[in-house]
Coordinates of C-alpha atoms and ligand atoms in Angstrom, one line a residue:
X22 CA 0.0 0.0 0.0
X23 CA 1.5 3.1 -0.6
X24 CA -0.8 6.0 0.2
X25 CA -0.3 10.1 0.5
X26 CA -1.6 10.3 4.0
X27 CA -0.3 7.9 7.2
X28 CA 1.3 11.0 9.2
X29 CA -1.7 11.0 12.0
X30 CA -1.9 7.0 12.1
X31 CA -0.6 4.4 14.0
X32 CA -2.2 1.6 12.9
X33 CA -2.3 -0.1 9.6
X34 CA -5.3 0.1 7.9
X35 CA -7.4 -3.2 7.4
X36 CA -7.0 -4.6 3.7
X37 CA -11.4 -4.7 3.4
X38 CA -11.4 -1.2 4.4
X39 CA -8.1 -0.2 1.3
X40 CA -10.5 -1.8 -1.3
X41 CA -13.1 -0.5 -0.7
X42 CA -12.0 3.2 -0.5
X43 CA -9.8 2.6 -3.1
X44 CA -11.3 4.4 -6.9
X45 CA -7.8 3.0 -8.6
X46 CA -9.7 0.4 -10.1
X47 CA -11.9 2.5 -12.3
X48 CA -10.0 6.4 -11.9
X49 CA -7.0 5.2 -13.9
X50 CA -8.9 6.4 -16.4
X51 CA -8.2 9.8 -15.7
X52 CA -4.6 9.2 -15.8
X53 CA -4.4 11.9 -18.9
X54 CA -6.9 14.4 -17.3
X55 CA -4.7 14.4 -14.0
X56 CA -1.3 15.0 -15.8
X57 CA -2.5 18.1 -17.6
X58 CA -4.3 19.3 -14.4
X59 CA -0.7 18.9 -12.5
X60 CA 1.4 20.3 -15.3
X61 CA -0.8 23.7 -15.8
X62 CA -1.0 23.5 -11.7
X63 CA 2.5 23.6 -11.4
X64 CA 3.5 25.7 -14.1
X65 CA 1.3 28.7 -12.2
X66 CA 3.5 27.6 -9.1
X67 CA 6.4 28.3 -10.8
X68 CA 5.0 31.8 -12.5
X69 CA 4.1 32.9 -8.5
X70 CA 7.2 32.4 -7.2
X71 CA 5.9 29.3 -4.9
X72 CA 8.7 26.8 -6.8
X73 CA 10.8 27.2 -9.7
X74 CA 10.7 27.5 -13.1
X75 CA 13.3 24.1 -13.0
X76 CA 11.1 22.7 -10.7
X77 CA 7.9 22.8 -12.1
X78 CA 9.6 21.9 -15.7
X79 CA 11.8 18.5 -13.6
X80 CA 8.0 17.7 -12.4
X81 CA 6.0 18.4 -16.1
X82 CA 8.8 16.1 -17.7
X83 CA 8.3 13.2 -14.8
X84 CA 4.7 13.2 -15.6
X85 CA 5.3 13.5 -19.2
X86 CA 7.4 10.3 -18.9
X87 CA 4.9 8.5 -16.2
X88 CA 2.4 8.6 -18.7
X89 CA 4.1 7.8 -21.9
X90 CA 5.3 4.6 -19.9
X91 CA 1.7 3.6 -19.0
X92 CA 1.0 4.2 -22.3
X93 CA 3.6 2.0 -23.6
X94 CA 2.5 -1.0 -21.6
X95 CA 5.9 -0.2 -19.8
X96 CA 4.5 0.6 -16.6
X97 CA 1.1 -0.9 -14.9
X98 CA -1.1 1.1 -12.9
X99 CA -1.4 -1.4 -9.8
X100 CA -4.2 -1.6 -6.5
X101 CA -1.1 -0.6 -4.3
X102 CA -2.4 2.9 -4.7
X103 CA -5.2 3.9 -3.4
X104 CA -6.3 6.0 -6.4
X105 CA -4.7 7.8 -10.0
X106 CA -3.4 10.8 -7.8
X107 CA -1.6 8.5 -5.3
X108 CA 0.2 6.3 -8.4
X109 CA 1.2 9.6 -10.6
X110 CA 2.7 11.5 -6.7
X111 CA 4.3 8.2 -5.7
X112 CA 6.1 7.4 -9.2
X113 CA 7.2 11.0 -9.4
X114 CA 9.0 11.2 -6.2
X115 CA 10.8 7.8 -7.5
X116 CA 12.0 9.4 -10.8
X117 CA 12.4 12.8 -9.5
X118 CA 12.9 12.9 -5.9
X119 CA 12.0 15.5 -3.5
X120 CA 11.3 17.7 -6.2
X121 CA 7.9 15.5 -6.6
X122 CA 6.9 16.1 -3.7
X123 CA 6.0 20.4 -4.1
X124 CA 3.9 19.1 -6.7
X125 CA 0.8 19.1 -4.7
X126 CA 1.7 22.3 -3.0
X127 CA -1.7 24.4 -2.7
X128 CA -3.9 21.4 -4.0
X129 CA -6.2 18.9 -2.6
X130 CA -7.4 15.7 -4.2
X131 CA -11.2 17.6 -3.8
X132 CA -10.3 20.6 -6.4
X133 CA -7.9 17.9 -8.1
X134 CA -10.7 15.2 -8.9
X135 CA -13.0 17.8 -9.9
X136 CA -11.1 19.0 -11.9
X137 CA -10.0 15.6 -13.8
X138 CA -13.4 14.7 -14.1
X139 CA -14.5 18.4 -15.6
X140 CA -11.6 17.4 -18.4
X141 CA -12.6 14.3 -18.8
X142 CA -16.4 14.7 -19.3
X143 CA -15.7 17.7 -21.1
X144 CA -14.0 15.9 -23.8
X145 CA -16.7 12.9 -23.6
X146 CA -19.1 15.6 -24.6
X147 CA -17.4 17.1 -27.5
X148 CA -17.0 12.8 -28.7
X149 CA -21.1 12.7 -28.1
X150 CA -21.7 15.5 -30.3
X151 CA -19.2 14.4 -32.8
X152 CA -21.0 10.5 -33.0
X153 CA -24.5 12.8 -33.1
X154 CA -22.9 14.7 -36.1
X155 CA -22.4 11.4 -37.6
X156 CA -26.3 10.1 -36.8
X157 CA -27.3 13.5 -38.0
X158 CA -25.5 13.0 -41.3
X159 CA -26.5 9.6 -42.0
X160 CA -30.5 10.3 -41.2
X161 CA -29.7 13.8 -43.6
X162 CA -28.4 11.8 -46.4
X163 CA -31.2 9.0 -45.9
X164 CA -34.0 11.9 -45.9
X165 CA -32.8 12.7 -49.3
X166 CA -32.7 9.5 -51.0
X167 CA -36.4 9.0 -49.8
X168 CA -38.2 12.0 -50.2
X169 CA -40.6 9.8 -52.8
X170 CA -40.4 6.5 -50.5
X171 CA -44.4 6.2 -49.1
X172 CA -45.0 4.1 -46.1
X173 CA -47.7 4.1 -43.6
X174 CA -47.4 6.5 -40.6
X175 CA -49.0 5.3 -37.6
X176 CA -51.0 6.4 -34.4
X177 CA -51.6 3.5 -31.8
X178 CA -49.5 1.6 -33.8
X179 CA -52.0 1.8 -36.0
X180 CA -51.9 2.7 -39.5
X181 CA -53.0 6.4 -40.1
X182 CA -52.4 8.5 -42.9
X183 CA -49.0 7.8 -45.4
X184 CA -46.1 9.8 -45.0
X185 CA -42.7 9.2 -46.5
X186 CA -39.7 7.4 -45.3
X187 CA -37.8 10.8 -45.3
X188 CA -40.3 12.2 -43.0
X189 CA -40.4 9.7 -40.8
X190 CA -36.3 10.1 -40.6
X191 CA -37.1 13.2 -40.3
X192 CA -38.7 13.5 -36.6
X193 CA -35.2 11.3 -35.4
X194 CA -33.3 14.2 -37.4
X195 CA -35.3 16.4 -35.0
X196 CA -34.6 14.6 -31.8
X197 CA -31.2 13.8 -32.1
X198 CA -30.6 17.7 -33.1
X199 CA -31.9 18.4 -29.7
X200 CA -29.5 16.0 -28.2
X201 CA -26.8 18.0 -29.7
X202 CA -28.1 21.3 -28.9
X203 CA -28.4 20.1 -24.8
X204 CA -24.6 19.0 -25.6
X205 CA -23.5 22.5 -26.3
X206 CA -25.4 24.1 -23.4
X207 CA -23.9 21.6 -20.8
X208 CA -20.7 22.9 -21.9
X209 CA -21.2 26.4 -21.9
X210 CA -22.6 25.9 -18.1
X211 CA -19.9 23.1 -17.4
X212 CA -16.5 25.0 -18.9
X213 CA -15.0 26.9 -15.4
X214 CA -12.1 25.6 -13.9
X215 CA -12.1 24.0 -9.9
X216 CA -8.8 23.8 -9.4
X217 CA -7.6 26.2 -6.9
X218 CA -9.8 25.1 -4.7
X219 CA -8.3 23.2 -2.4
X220 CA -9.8 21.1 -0.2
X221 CA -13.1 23.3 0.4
X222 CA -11.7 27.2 1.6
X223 CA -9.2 27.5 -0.9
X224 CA -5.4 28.5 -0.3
X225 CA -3.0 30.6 1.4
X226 CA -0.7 30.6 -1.6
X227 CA -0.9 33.8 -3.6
X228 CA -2.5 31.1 -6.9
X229 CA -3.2 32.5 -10.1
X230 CA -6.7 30.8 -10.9
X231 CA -7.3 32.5 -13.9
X232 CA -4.1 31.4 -15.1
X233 CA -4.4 28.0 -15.0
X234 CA -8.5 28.2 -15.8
X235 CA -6.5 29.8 -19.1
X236 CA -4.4 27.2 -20.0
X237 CA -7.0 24.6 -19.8
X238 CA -8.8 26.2 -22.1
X239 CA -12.2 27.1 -19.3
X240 CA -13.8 29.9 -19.7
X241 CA -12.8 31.0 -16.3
X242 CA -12.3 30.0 -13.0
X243 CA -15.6 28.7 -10.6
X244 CA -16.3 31.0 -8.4
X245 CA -17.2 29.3 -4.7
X246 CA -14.3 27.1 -3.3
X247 CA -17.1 24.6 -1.7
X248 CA -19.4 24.5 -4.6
X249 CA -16.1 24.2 -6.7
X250 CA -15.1 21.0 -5.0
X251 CA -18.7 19.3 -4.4
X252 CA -20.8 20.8 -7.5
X253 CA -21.6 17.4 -9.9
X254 CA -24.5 19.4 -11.7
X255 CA -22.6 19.4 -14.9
X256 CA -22.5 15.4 -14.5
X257 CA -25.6 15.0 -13.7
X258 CA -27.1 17.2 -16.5
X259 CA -24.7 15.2 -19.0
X260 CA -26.4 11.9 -17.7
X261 CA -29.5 13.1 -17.9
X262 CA -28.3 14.1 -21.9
X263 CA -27.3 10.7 -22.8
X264 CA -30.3 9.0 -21.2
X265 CA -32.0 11.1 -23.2
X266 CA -30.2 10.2 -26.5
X267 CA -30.4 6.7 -24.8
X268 CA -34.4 7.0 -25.3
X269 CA -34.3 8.1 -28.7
X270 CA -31.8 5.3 -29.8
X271 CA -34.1 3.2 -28.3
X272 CA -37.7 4.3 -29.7
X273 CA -35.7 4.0 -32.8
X274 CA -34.8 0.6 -31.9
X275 CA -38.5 -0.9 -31.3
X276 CA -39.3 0.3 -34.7
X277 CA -36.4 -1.2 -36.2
X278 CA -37.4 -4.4 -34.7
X279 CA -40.7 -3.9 -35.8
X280 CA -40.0 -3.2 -39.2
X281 CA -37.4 -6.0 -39.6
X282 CA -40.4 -8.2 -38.1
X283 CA -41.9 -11.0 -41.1
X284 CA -45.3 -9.0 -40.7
X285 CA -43.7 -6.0 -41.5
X286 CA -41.1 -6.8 -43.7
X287 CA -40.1 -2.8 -44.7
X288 CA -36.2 -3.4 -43.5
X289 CA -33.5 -5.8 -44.1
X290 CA -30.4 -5.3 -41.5
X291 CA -27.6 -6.0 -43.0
X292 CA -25.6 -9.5 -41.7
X293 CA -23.0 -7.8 -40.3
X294 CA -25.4 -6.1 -37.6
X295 CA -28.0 -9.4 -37.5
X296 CA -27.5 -12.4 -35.3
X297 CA -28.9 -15.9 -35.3
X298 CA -30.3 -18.4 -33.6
X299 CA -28.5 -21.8 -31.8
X300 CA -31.4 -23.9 -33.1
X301 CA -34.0 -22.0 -35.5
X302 CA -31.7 -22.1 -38.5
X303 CA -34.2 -19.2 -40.2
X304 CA -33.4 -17.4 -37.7
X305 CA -31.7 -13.6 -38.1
X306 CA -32.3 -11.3 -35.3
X307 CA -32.3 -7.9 -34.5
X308 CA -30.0 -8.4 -31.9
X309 CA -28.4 -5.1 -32.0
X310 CA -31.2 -3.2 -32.0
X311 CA -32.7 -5.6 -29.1
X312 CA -29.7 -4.3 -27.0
X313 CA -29.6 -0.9 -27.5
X314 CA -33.6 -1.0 -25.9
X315 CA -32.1 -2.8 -23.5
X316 CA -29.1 -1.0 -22.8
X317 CA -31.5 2.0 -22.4
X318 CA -31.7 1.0 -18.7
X319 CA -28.4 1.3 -17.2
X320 CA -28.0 4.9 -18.8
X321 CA -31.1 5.6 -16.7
X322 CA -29.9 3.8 -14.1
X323 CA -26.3 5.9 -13.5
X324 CA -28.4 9.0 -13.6
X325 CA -31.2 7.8 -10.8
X326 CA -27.7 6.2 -8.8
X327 CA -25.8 10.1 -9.2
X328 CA -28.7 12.2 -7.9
X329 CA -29.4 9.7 -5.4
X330 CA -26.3 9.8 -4.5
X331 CA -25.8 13.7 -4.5
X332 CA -29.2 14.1 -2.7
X333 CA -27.9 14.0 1.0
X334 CA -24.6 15.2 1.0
X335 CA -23.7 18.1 3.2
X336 CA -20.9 20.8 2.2
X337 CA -18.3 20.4 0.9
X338 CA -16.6 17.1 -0.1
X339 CA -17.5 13.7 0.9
X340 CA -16.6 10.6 0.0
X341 CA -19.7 9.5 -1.3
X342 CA -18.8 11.8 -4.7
X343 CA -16.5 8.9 -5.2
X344 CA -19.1 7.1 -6.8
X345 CA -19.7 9.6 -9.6
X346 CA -17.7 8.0 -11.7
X347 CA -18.0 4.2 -12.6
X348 CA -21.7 4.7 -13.1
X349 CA -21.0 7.5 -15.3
X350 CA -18.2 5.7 -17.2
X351 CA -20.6 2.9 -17.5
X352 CA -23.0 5.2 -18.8
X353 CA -20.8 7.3 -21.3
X354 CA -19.1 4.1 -23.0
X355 CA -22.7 2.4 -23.4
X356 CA -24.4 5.6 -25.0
X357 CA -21.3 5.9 -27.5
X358 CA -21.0 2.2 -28.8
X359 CA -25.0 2.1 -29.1
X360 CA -24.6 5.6 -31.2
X361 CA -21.8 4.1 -32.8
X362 CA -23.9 0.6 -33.7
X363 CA -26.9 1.9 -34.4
X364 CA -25.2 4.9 -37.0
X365 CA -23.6 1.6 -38.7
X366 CA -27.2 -0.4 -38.9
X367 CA -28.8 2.2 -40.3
X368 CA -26.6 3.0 -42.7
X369 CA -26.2 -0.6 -44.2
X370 CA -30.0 -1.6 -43.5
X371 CA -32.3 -2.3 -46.6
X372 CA -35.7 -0.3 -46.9
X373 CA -38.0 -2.3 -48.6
X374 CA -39.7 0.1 -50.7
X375 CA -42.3 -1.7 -52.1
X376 CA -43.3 -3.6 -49.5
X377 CA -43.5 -0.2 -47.5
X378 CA -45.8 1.6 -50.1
X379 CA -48.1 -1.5 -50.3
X380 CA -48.7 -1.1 -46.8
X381 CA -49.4 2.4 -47.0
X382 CA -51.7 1.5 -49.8
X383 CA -53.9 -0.8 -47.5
X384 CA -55.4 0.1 -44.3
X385 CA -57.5 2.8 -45.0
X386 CA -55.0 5.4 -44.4
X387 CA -56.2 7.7 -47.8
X388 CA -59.9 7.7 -45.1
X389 CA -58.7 11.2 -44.1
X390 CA -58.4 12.6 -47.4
X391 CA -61.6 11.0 -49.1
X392 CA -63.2 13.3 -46.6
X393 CA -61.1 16.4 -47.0
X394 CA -62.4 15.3 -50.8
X395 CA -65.9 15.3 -49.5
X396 CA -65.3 18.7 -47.6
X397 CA -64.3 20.2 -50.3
X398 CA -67.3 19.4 -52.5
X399 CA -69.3 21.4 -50.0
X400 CA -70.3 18.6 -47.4
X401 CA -69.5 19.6 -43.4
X402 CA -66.5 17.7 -41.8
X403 CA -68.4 16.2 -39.8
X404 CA -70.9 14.5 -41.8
X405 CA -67.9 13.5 -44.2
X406 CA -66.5 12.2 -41.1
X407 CA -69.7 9.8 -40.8
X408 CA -69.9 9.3 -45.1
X409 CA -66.6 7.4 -45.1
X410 CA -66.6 5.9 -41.5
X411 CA -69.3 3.7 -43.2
X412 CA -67.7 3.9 -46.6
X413 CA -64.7 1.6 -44.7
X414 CA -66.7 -0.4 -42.7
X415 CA -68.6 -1.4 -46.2
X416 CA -64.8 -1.7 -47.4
X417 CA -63.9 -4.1 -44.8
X418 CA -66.6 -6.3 -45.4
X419 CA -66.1 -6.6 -48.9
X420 CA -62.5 -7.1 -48.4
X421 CA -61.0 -3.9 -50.9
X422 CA -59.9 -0.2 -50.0
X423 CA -61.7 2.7 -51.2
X424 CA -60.2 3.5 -54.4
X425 CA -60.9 -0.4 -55.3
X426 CA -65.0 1.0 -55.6
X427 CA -66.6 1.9 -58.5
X428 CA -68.0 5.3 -59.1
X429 CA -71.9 4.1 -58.5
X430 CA -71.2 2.3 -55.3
X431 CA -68.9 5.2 -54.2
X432 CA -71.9 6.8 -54.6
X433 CA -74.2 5.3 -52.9
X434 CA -72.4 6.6 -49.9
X435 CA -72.5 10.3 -51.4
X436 CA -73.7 11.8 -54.3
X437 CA -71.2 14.6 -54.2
X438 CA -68.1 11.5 -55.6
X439 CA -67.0 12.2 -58.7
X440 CA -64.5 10.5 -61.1
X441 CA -61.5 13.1 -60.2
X442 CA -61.9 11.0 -56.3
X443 CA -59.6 8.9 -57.4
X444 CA -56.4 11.1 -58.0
X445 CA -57.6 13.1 -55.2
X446 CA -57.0 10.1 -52.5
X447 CA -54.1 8.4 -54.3
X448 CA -51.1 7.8 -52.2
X449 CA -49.1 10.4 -54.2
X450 CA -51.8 12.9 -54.0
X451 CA -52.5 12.4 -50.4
X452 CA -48.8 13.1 -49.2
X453 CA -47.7 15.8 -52.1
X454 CA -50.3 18.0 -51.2
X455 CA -49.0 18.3 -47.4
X456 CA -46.9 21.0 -47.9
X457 CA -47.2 22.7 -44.5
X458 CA -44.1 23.6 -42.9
X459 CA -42.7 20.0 -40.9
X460 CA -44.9 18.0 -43.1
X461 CA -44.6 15.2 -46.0
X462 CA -44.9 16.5 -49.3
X463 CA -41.9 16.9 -51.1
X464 CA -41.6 20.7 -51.3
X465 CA -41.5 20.7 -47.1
X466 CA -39.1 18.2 -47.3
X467 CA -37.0 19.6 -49.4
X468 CA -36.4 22.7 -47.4
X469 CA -36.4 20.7 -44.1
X470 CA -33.4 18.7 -45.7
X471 CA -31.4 22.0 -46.8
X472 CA -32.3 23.5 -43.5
X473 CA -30.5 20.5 -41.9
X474 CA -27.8 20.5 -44.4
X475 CA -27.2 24.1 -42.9
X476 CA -27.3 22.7 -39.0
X477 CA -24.7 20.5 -39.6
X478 CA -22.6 23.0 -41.5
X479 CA -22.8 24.7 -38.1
X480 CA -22.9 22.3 -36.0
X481 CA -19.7 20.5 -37.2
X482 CA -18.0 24.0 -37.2
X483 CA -18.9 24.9 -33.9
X484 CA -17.8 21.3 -31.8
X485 CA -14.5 21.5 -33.5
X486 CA -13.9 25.8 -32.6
X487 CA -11.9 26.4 -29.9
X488 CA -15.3 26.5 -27.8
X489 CA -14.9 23.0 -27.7
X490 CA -10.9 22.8 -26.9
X491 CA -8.8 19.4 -26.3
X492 CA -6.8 18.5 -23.3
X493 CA -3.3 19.6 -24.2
X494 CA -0.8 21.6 -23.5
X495 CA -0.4 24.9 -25.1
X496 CA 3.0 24.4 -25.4
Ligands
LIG511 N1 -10.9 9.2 -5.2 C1 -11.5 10.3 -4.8 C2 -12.7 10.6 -5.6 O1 -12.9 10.1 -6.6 C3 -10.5 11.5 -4.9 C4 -10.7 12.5 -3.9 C5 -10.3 12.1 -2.6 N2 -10.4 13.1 -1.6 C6 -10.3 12.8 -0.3 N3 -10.4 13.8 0.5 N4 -10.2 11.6 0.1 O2 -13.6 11.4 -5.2

């Protein structure tokens, strides 16, 4: 065991008790976050006089070469330490000497790990929007393939009135545009550096926050020393962003399923994303989709576990904040391999385009048209409303959809049909003459495509401005 405390003690500590406070096991993670933190830390020593300039430089280059070595497979981050912190002090002062040891001069491990973890999630947020830029682009470029694809759009699960592939895209365009939007504004909130902190009432040492807040690329410093070292918000709200991506993946995924079903038969996934069965040799699953519903879960499960968690805890740091982070890493490399998955399905799944404009064909859904049709021959909506409720119950019986009548029994339901009822209700008619703003036809679409073609543009720009800065040095 080698820890950074042991001063006050005189007894050893029991071995339960080391593993379970230890957060090696899941904080050597932050093993890049916590050398930038120290170098820029130490660097503003150096700049106020606390050490020197050979100092802080003999400690930067230790760290440098810690992590390089780690890197290289040439040195193993072990359970002797009780957490990242402890392994980069201990193997500093063994390559550098006492020198290593003014490295945590005017620092605690509270404005230390908030700080790592404000890197680190920082940087997970910019790789969220960049795998929603990819989603984004896929849908985009699928929107404008099928601008002309017809499929039934439903209500209940229930078929209702056709729309088109590319507007049904469309509303997951909308939704995961959102996602990226709540992205930005975590980081706007999020980007203000802890460190400086110290353990909750800040320092003695005449530290330049700004300084270091600088060469992290924050905005600024945080303002509070105790909010500094206990505030998760920014977590929390970034949780509560990837459950929500985590919903939309999966809504997406239950129609998948359902459209890859043998009733449905509108998709095809591709092999490479389709599994089979151990004794159903006709068998090829959605499996893939299946888990990404599934997976849906624990997202929502490490944000109920961090507010639960955050709910009771008085000022300022307490250990409990310790358990921020293996549900949120849990969380954070689910949501990215299900974006990264589903991106890949959808891209090399098969629509079925006949199959999904047959469907749209059957089921009544040109109803609400044949009585905008009637409506617009003079008859009140609400009586047209009655006209072809019986007109499809008559349909039903005899087994055909409307258009399948002939003028004379058409008429029989209302003497206001006329021959130009069947263009009027035709699948083509009834979705090319929705040209509202956000709806079907094929002039809406086409601006709701270039309008996303411009978002992107932006979007893409924006996540990689310096607004959105990686963790390096600006040397
Ligand atoms: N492993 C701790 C965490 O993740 C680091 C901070 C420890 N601070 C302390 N006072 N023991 O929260």
């Amino acid at each position: 065991m080698a820890q950074l405390w042991g001063g006050r003690f005189q007894g050893e500590i029991s071995e339960l008790a080391w593993k379970f406070n230890a957060s090696i096991y899941f904080d050597k993670r932050l093993i890049a976050q916590d050398v930038c933190g120290s170098k820029a830390h130490v660097k503003m020593l150096a700049k106020q006089g606390i050490i020197t300039q050979k100092e802080s430089k003999q400690i930067a280059e230790g760290l440098d070469s810690i992590l390089q070595d780690v890197l290289d497979g040439k040195l193993e981050i072990t359970d002797k330490y009780e957490d990242i912190h402890s392994f980069l002090e201990s193997n500093l002062i063994d390559r550098i000497g006492d020198v290593g040891k003014k490295m945590h001069t005017g620092r605690s491990r509270n404005d230390q790990v908030a700080l790592d973890m404000r890197l680190y999630i920082r940087e997970e947020v910019r790789n969220t929007a960049d795998l929603l830029y990819n989603m984004l682009k896929t849908l985009n470029k699928l929107m404008s393939e099928n601008i002309h694809t017809y499929m039934p759009g439903f209500t209940h699960l229930q078929k209702a009135q056709p729309v088109t592939l590319a507007h049904h895209l469309g509303a997951y365009f909308e939704m995961f545009k959102r996602d990226s939007r709540r992205l930005e504004n975590i980081y706007m909130l999020m980007n203000f550096c802890p460190l400086g902190s110290g353990a909750l009432a800040g320092t003695t040492y005449p530290l330049d926050r700004e300084f270091v807040a600088q060469q992290l690329d924050f905005f600024g410093p945080t303002k509070n020393s105790m909010d500094s070292v206990s505030d998760r918000d920014y977590l929390i709200e970034y949780l509560s962003a990837l459950s929500i991506i985590m919903m939309h993946l999966s809504r997406f995924s239950e129609e998948v399923i359902i459209w890859n079903s043998n009733e449905y038969g509108f998709v095809t996934i591709d092999d490479a994303y389709s599994t089979g069965s151990s004794i159903m040799p006709q068998k090829k699953n959605p499996d893939i989709a299946e888990l990404v519903r599934g997976k849906t879960g624990r997202v929502y499960g490490a944000l109920n576990s961090l507010l639960v968690t955050m709910k009771g805890i008085p000022l300022a740091y307490d250990k409990d904040m310790q358990e921020d982070k293996e549900v949120s890493f849990d969380a954070i490399d689910t949501t990215k391999n299900c974006l990264i998955l589903f991106t890949d399905m959808l891209s090399t799944m098969k629509f079925n385009k006949e199959t999904m404009e047959n469907s749209a064909i059957r089921g009544f859904t040109d109803a609400t048209d044949a009585a905008d049709y009637l409506v617009n021959k003079g008859v009140p909506f609400r009586d047209a409303h009655g006209i072809i409720g019986r007109l499809v119950l008559y349909c039903i019986d005899k087994e055909v959809g409307i258009s399948d009548l002939e003028l004379d029994e058409l008429k029989k339901f209302s003497d206001k049909f006329d021959k130009d009822v069947y263009d009027a209700i035709s699948l083509k008619t009834c979705v090319e003459k929705r040209l509202t703003v956000g709806a079907p036809g094929p002039e809406a679409m086409k601006n709701e495509i270039k309008g996303n073609v411009e978002f992107l543009d932006l979007f893409w720009t924006k996540t990689h401005s310096p607004l959105y800065p990686d963790c390096q040095d600006e040397d």
